[in-house]
Coordinates of C-alpha atoms and ligand atoms in Angstrom, one line a residue:
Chain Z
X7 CA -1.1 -18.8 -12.0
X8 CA 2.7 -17.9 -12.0
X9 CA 3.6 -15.0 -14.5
X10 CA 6.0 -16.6 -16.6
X11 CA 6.7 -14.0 -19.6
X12 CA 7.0 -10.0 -18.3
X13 CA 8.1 -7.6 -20.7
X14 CA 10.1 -5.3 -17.5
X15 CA 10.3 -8.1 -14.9
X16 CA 11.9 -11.6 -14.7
X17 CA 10.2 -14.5 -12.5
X18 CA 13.1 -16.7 -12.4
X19 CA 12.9 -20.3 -11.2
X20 CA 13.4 -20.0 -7.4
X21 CA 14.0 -22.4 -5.4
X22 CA 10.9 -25.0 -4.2
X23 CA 9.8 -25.1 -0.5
X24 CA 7.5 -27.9 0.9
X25 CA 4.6 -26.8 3.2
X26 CA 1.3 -28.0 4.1
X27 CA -2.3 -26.9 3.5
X28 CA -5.1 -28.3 5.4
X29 CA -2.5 -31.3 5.8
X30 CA -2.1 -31.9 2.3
X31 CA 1.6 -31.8 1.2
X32 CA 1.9 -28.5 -1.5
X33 CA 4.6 -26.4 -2.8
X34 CA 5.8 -22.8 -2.8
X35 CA 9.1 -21.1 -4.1
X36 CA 11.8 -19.2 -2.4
X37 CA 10.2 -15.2 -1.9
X38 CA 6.6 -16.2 -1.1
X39 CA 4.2 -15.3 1.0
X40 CA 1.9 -17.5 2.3
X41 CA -0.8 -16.2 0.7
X42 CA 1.3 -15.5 -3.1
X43 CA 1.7 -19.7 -2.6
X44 CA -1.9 -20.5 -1.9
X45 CA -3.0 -18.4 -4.8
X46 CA -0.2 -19.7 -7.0
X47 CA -1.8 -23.2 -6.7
X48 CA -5.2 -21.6 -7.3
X49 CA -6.6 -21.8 -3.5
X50 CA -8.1 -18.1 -2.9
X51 CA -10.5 -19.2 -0.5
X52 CA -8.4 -18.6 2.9
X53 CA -11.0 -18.0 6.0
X54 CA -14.4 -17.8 6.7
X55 CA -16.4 -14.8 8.6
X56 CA -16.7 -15.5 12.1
X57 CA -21.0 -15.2 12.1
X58 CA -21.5 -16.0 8.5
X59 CA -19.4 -18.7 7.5
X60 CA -18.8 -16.6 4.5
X61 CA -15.8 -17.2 2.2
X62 CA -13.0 -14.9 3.0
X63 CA -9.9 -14.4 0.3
X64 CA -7.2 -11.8 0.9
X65 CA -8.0 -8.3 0.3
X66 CA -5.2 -5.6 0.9
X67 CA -2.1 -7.6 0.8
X68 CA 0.0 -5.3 2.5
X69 CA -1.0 -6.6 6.5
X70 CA -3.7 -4.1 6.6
X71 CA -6.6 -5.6 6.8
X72 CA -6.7 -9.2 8.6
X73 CA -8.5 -10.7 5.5
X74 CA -6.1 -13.2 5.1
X75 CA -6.0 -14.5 8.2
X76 CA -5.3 -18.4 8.9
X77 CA -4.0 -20.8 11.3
X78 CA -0.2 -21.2 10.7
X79 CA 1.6 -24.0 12.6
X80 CA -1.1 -23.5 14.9
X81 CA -1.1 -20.2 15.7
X82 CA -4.5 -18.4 14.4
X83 CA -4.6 -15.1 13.1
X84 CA -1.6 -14.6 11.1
X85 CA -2.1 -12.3 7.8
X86 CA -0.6 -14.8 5.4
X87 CA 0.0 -11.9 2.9
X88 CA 3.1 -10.5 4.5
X89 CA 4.1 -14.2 6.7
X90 CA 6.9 -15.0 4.3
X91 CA 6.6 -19.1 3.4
X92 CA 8.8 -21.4 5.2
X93 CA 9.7 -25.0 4.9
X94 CA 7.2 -27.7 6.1
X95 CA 4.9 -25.0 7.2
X96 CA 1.3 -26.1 9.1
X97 CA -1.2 -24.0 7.1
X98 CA -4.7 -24.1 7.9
X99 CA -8.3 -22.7 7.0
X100 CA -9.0 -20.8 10.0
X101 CA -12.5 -21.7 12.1
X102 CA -13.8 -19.0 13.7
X103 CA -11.9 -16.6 15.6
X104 CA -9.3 -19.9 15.8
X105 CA -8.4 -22.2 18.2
X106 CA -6.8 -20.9 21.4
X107 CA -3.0 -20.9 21.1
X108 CA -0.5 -22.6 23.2
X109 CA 3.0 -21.4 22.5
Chain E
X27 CA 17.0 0.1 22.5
X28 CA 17.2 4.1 22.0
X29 CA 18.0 5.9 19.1
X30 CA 17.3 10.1 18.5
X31 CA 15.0 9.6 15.6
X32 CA 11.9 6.5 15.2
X33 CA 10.9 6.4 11.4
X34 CA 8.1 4.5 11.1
X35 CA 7.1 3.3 7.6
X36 CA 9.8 2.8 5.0
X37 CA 8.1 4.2 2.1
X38 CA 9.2 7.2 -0.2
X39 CA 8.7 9.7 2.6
X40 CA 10.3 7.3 5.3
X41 CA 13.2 6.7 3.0
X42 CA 14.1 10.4 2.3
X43 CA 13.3 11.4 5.5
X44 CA 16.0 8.5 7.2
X45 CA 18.5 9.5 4.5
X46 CA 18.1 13.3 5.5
X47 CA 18.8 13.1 8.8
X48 CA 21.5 10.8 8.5
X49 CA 23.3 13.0 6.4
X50 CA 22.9 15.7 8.9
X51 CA 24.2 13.2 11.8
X52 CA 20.9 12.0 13.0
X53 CA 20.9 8.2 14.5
X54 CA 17.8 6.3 13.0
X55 CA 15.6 3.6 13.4
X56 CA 13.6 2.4 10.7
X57 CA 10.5 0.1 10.7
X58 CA 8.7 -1.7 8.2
X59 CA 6.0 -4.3 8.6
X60 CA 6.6 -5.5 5.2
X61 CA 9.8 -7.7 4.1
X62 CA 11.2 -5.3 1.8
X63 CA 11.6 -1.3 2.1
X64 CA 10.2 0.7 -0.5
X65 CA 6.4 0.9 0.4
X66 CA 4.2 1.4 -2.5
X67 CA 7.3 1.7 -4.7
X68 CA 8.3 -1.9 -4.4
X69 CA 5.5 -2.8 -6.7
X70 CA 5.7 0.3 -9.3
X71 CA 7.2 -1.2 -12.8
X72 CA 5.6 1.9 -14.6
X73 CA 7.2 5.3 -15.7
X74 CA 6.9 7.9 -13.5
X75 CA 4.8 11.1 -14.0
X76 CA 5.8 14.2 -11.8
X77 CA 8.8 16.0 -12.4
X78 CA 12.2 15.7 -13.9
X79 CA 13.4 16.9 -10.3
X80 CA 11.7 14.2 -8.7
X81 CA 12.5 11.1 -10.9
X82 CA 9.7 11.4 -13.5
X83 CA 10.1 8.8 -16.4
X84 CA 11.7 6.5 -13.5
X85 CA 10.6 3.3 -12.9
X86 CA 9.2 3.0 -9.3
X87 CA 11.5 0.1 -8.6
X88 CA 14.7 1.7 -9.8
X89 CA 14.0 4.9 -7.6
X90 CA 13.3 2.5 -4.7
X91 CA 17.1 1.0 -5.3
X92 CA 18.5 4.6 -6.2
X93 CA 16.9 5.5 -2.1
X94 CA 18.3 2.5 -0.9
X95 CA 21.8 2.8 -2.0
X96 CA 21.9 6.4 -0.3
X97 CA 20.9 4.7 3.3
X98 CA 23.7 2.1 2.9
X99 CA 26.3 5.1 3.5
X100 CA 25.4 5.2 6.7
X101 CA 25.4 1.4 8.3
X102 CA 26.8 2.8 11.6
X103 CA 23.9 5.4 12.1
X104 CA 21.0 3.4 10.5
X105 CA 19.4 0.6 12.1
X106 CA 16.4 -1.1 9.9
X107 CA 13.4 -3.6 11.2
X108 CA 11.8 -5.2 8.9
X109 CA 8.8 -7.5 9.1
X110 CA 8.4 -5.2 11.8
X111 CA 4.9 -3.9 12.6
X112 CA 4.4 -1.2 15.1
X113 CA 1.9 -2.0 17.5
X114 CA 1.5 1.1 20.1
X115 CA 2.9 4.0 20.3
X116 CA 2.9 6.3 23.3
X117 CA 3.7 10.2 24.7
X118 CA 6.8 9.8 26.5
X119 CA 7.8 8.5 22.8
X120 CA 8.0 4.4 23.4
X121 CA 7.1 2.8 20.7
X122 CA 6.0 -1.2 21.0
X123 CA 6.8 -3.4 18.2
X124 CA 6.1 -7.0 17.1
X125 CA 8.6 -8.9 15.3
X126 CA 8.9 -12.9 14.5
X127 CA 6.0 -13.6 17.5
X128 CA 8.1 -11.3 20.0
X129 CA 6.9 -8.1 20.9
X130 CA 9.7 -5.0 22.1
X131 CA 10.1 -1.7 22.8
X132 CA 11.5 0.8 21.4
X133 CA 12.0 4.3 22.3
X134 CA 13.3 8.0 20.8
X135 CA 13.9 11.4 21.1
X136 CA 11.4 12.1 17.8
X137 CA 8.9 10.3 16.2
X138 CA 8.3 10.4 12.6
X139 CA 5.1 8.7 10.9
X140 CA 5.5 7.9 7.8
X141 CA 3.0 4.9 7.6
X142 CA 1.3 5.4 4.0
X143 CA -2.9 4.6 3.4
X144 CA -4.9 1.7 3.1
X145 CA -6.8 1.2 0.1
X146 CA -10.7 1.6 0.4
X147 CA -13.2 -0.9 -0.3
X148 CA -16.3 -0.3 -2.1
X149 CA -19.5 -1.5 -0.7
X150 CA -22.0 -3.8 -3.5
X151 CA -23.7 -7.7 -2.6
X152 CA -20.8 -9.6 -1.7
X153 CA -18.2 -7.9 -2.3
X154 CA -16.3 -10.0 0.6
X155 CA -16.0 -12.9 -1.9
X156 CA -12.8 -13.9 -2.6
X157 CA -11.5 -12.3 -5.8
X158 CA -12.6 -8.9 -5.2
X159 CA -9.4 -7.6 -4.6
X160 CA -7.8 -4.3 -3.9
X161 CA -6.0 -3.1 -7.1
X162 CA -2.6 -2.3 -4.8
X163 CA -2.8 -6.1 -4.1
X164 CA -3.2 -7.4 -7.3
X165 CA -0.3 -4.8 -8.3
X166 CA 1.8 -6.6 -5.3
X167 CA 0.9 -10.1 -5.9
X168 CA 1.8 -9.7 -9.8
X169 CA 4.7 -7.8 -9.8
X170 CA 6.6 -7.9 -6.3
X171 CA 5.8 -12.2 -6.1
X172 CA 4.9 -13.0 -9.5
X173 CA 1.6 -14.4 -9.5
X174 CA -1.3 -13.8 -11.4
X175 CA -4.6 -12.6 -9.6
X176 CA -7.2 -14.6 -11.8
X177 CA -7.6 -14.7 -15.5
X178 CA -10.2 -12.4 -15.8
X179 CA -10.7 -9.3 -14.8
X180 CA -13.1 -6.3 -14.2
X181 CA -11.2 -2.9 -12.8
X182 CA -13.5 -0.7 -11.0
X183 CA -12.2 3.0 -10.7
X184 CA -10.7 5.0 -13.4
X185 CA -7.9 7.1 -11.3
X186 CA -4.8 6.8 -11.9
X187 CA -4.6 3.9 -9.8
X188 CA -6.9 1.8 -12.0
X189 CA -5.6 3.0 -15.0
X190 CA -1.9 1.8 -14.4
X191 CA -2.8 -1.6 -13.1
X192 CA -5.2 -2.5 -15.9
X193 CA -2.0 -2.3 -18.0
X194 CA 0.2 -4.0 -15.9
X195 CA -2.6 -6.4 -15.7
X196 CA -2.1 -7.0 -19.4
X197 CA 1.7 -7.2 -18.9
X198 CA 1.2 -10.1 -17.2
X199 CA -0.6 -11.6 -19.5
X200 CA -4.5 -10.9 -17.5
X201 CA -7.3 -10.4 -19.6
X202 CA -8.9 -7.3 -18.7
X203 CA -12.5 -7.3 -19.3
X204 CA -13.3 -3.6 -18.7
X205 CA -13.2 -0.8 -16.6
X206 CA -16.1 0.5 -15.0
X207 CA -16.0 4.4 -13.5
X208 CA -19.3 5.9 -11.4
X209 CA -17.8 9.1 -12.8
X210 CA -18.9 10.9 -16.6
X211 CA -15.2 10.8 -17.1
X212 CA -11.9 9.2 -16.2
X213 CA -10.6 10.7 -13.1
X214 CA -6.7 9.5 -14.0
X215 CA -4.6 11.3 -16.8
X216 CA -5.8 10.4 -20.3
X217 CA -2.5 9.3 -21.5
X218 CA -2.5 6.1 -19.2
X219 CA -6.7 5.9 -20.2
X220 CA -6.1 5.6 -24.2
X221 CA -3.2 3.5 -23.8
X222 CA -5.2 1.2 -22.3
X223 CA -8.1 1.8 -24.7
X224 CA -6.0 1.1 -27.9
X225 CA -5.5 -2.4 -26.4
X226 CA -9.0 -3.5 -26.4
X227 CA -10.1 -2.5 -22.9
X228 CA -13.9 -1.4 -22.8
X229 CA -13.9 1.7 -20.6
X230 CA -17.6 2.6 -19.1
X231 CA -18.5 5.4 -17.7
X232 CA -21.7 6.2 -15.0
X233 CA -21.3 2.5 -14.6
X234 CA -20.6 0.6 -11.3
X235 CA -20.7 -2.9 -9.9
X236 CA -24.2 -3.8 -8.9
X237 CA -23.2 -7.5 -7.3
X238 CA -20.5 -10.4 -7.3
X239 CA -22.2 -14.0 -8.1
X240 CA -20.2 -17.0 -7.0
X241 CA -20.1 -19.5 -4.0
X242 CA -17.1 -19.4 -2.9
X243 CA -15.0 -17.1 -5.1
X244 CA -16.2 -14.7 -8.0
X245 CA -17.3 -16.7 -10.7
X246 CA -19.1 -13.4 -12.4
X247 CA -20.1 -9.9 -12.0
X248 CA -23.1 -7.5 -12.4
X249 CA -22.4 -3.9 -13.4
X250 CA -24.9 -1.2 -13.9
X251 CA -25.5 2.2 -14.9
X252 CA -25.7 5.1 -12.6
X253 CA -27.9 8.3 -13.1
X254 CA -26.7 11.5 -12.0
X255 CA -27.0 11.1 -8.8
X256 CA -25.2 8.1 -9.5
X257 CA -28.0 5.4 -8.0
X258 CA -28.5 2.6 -10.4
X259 CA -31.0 2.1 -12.5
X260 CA -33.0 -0.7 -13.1
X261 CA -32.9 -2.4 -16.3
X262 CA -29.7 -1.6 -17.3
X263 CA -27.9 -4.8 -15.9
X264 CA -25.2 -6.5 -17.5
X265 CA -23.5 -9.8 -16.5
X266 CA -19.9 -10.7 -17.0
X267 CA -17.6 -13.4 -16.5
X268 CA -14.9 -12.6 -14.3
X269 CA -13.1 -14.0 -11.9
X270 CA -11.3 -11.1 -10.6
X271 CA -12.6 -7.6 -9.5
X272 CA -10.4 -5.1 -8.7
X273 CA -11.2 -2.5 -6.5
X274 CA -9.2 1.2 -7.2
X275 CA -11.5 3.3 -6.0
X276 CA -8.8 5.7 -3.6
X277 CA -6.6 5.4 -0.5
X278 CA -7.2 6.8 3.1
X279 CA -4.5 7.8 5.4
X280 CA -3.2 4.9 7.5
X281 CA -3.5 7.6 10.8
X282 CA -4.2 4.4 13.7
X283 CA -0.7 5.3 15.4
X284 CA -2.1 9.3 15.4
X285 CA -5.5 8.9 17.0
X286 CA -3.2 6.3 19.9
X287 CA -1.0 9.2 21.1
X288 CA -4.0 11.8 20.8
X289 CA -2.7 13.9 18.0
X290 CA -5.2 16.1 16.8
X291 CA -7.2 14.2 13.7
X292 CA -9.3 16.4 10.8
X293 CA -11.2 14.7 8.8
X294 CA -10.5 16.5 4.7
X295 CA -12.5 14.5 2.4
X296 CA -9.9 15.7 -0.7
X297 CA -6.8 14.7 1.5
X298 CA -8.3 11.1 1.8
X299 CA -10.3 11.3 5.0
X300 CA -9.1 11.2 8.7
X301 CA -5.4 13.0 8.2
X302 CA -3.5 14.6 11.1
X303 CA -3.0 18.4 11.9
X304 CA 0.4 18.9 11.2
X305 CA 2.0 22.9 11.2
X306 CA 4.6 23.9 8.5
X307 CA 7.1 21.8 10.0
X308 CA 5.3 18.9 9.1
X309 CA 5.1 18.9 13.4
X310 CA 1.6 17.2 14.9
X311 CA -0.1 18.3 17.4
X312 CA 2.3 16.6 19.9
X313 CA 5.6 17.8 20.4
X314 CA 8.4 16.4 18.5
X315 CA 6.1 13.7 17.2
X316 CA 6.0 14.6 12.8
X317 CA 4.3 13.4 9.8
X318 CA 4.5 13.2 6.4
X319 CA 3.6 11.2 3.3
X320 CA 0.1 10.0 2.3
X321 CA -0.6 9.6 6.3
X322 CA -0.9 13.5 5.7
X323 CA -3.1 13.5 2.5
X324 CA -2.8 11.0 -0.3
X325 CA -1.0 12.6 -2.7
X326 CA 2.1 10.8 -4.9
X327 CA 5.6 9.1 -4.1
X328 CA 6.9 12.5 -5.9
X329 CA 5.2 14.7 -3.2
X330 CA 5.9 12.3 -0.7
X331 CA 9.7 12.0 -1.0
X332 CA 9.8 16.1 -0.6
X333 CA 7.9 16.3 2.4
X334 CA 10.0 13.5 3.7
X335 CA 13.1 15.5 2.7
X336 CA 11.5 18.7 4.7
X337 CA 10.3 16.4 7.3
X338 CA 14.1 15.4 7.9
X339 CA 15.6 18.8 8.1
X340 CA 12.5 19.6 10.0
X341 CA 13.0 17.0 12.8
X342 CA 17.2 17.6 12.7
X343 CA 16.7 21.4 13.5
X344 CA 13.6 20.6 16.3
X345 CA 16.4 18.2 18.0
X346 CA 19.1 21.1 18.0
X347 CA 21.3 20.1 15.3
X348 CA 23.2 22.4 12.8
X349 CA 22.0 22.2 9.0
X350 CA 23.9 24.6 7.4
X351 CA 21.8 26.7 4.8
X352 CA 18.1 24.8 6.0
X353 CA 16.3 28.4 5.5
X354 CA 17.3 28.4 1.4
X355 CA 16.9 24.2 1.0
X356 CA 13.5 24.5 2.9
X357 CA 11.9 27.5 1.0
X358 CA 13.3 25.4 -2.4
X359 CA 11.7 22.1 -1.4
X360 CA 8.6 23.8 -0.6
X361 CA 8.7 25.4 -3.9
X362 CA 8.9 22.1 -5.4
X363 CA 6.2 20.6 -3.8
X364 CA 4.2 23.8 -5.0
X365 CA 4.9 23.0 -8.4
X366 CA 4.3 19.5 -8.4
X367 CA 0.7 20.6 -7.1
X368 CA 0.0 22.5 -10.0
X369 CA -2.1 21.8 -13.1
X370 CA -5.9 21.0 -12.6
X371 CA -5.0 17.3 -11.4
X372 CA -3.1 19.0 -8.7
X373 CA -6.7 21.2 -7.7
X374 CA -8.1 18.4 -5.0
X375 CA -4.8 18.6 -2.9
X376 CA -4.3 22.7 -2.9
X377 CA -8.4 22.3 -1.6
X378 CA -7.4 20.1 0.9
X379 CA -4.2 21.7 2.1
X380 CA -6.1 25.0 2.1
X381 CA -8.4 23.3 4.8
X382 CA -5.9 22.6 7.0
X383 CA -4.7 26.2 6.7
X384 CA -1.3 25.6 6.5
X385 CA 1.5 26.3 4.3
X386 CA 2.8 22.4 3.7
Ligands
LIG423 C1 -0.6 1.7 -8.5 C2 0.0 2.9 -8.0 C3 0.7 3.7 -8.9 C4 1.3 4.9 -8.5 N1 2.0 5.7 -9.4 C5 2.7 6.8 -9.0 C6 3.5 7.5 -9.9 O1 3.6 7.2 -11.1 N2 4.1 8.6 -9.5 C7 4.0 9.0 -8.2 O2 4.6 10.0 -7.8 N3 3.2 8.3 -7.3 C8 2.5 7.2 -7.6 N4 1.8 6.5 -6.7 C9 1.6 7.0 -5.3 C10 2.7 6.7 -4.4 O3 3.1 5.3 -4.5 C11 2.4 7.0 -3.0 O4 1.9 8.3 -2.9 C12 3.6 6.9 -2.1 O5 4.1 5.6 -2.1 C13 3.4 7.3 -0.6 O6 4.6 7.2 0.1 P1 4.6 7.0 1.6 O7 6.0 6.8 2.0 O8 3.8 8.1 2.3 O9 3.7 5.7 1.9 P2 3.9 4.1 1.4 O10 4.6 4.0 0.2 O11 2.5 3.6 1.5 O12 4.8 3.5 2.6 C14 4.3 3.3 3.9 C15 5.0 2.2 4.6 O13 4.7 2.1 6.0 C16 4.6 0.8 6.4 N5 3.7 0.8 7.6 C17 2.5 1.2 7.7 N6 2.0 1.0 9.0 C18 3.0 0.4 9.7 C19 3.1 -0.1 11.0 N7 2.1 0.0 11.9 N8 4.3 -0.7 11.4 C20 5.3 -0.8 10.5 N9 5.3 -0.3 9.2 C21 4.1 0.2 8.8 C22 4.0 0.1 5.2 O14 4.3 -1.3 5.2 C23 4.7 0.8 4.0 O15 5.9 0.2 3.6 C24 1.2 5.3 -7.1 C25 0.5 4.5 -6.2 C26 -0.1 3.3 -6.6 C27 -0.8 2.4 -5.6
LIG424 S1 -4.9 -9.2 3.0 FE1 -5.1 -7.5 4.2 S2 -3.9 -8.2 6.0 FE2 -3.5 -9.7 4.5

């Protein structure tokens, strides 16, 4: 889902960076997000509601909102859309309200 | 750490308003949740409209790098956070930030707010699926990371908003099913509306989004017409496949940091909703704690990056500084914002300001 052809921008090749959904090994590039590398590879679905269970994708992208909320190197909570993506990051679907955090 | 002037918010208004005071002298601190300055005009890869005065026929982006380069004058007086989001913000002017998992303080001698809106949501059956998306997100993830929202797409909302993303949809290569508006007309200027409709886009008026249909993303969507009083009506249904809809249905003031201090709150339906009461000074309700940008009405970056200049000169003067000749740049700034309001697309915002009862 990467834009390659823009007739006022250029997406050049960046650089690749390693990280880890749901403990499957999965790639991002240099100047992601979390949540522009999840999408990238097509995964939208990122949470589910806390009483529901109902699929939860991002919604505001700007850290507004907590849509996009997930479990990252097992913190829960983080808005993925402004957590830029670092190597060998943890990423998880977040249950719940997530697990309690030990730092 | 203490510096005289807090910024929060580096978007048009922030920007102007840092660079202002630092040209007068003014120590600043700016802070910006987001990884990059610019605010809504890191994303903008359209022309501006506005005025010749205010960058008009400008690319968003370029004026973004135009407002940087001013800032970098000053490195000794300018200190920036980024991915830097303000948490608290309290009377005796401390404001609490969290940054990389650690949470500080900082404090000032002024405050300005220049925090932006957050873009509505429109209620219909599950429109919490993933793929309904707001259009200012679909604008960042195409144009600021370079990824595509879906391949399909319905746009709901025909302001100006709507109007400029649908195309920039189709610069990146998104097929753009249609546009639905509630509205008998488009509420955006035409010019963006029939460039959009020589390219194929079906726009539909008194139409709006009845219900998503997928599991676990949208797989489709079911739009309706509306009657005058715009309530469906029944038989009228039509079903199409889309994975993407994209929600531009208006902004409201991003006023959190306000209504945590206790500055005073109106609600102005044509400012956006909940805005703060701010005098002629672009001053709220507390002292030496000021405002400006679309926290204060949503309005445009053009308007914005004026009342941040005014909010600049305001806050410099309120402090004690000199600014040679501020009566004769004030009245002209104020005379530009006047004439960027107006024109009939400029009516909503003289309503609103004339609530407020204030000369902004
Ligand atoms: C698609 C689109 C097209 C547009 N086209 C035009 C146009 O052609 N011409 C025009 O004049 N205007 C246009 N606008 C409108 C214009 O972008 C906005 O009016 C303008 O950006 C408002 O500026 P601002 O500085 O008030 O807020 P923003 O640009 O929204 O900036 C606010 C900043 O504050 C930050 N922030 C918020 N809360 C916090 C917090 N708690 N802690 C830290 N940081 C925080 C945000 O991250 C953001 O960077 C357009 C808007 C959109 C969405
Ligand atoms: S999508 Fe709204 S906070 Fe991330």
């Amino acid at each position: 889902m990467r834009i390659r052809q823009h007739p006022i921008l250029m997406f050049t090749e960046k650089q690749k960076i390693q990280f880890y959904y749901n403990g499957k090994q999965v790639y991002g590039y240099d100047g992601d997000t979390i949540a522009s590398a999840l999408h990238a590879l097509g995964i939208k679905n990122l949470s589910h509601s806390i009483h529901l269970k109902r699929a939860r994708g991002f919604y505001c992208a700007i850290g507004n909102c907590a849509s996009c909320n997930m479990e990252v190197n097992g913190e829960p909570n983080v808005r993925t859309c402004i957590t830029p993506l670092k190597k060998d990051m943890d990423v998880k679907q977040q249950v719940g309200k997530g697990r309690p955090y030990d730092a | 750490m203490h510096k005289e002037v807090i910024i929060i918010g580096a978007g048009p208004a922030g920007l102007t308003a840092a660079s202002q005071l630092l040209k007068i002298g003014v120590e600043v601190m700016l802070i910006d949740r987001n990884d990059l300055v610019g605010g809504q005009l890191t994303k903008q890869t359209h022309m501006f409209f506005g005025s010749e005065k205010q960058h008009a026929s400008k690319r968003g982006i370029d004026i973004l790098t135009m407002l940087d380069e001013k800032l970098k004058q000053y490195p000794n007086k300018l200190t920036v956070f980024t991915q830097t989001t303000v948490v608290g913000l309290y009377n005796d002017k401390v404001v609490t930030c969290i940054k990389d998992d650690r949470y500080f303080k900082l404090s000032a001698d002024a405050i300005i707010i220049a925090t932006g809106a957050s873009e509505k949501s429109l209620p219909f059956e599950n429109n919490d699926l993933p793929g309904v998306y707001a259009a200012g997100a679909v604008q960042t993830l195409m144009n600021v990371y370079g990824v595509k929202p879906g391949h399909k797409v319905l746009m709901v909302g025909s302001g100006n908003i709507g109007l400029i993303v649908s195309y920039q949809l189709m610069q990146a290569g998104v097929h753009v099913v249609g546009l639905v508006e509630a509205a008998d007309h488009i509420s955006g200027y035409l010019v963006h509306a029939s460039k959009i409709k020589r390219l194929g886009v079906d726009l539909w008026m008194n139409t709006s989004v009845k219900k998503a249909i997928g599991v676990d993303s949208v797989e489709a969507v079911e739009i309706w017409q509306l009657d005058d009083q715009w309530q469906g009506i029944p038989g009228t249904e039509k079903q199409l496949e889309v994975d993407t809809i994209c929600i531009a249905v208006g902004l409201a003031p991003l006023t959190e940091l306000l209504q945590q201090i206790g500055a005073e709150v109106v609600y102005i339906r044509e400012l956006g909703g909940n805005v703060p009461r701010v005098n002629k000074h672009y001053e709220t309700s507390i002292n030496n704690v000021f405002a400006c940008g679309d926290v204060t009405g949503i309005e445009e970056a053009s308007s914005a990056m004026i009342a941040g200049e005014i909010t600049g000169i305001e806050t410099a003067l309120k402090l004690g500084y000199h600014v040679p000749n501020h009566t004769a740049k004030l009245t002209q700034l104020h005379c530009d914002l006047d004439t960027l309001r107006q024109g009939p697309h400029g009516s909503k915002i003289r309503q609103g300001i004339a609530k407020l009862g204030v000369q902004l």
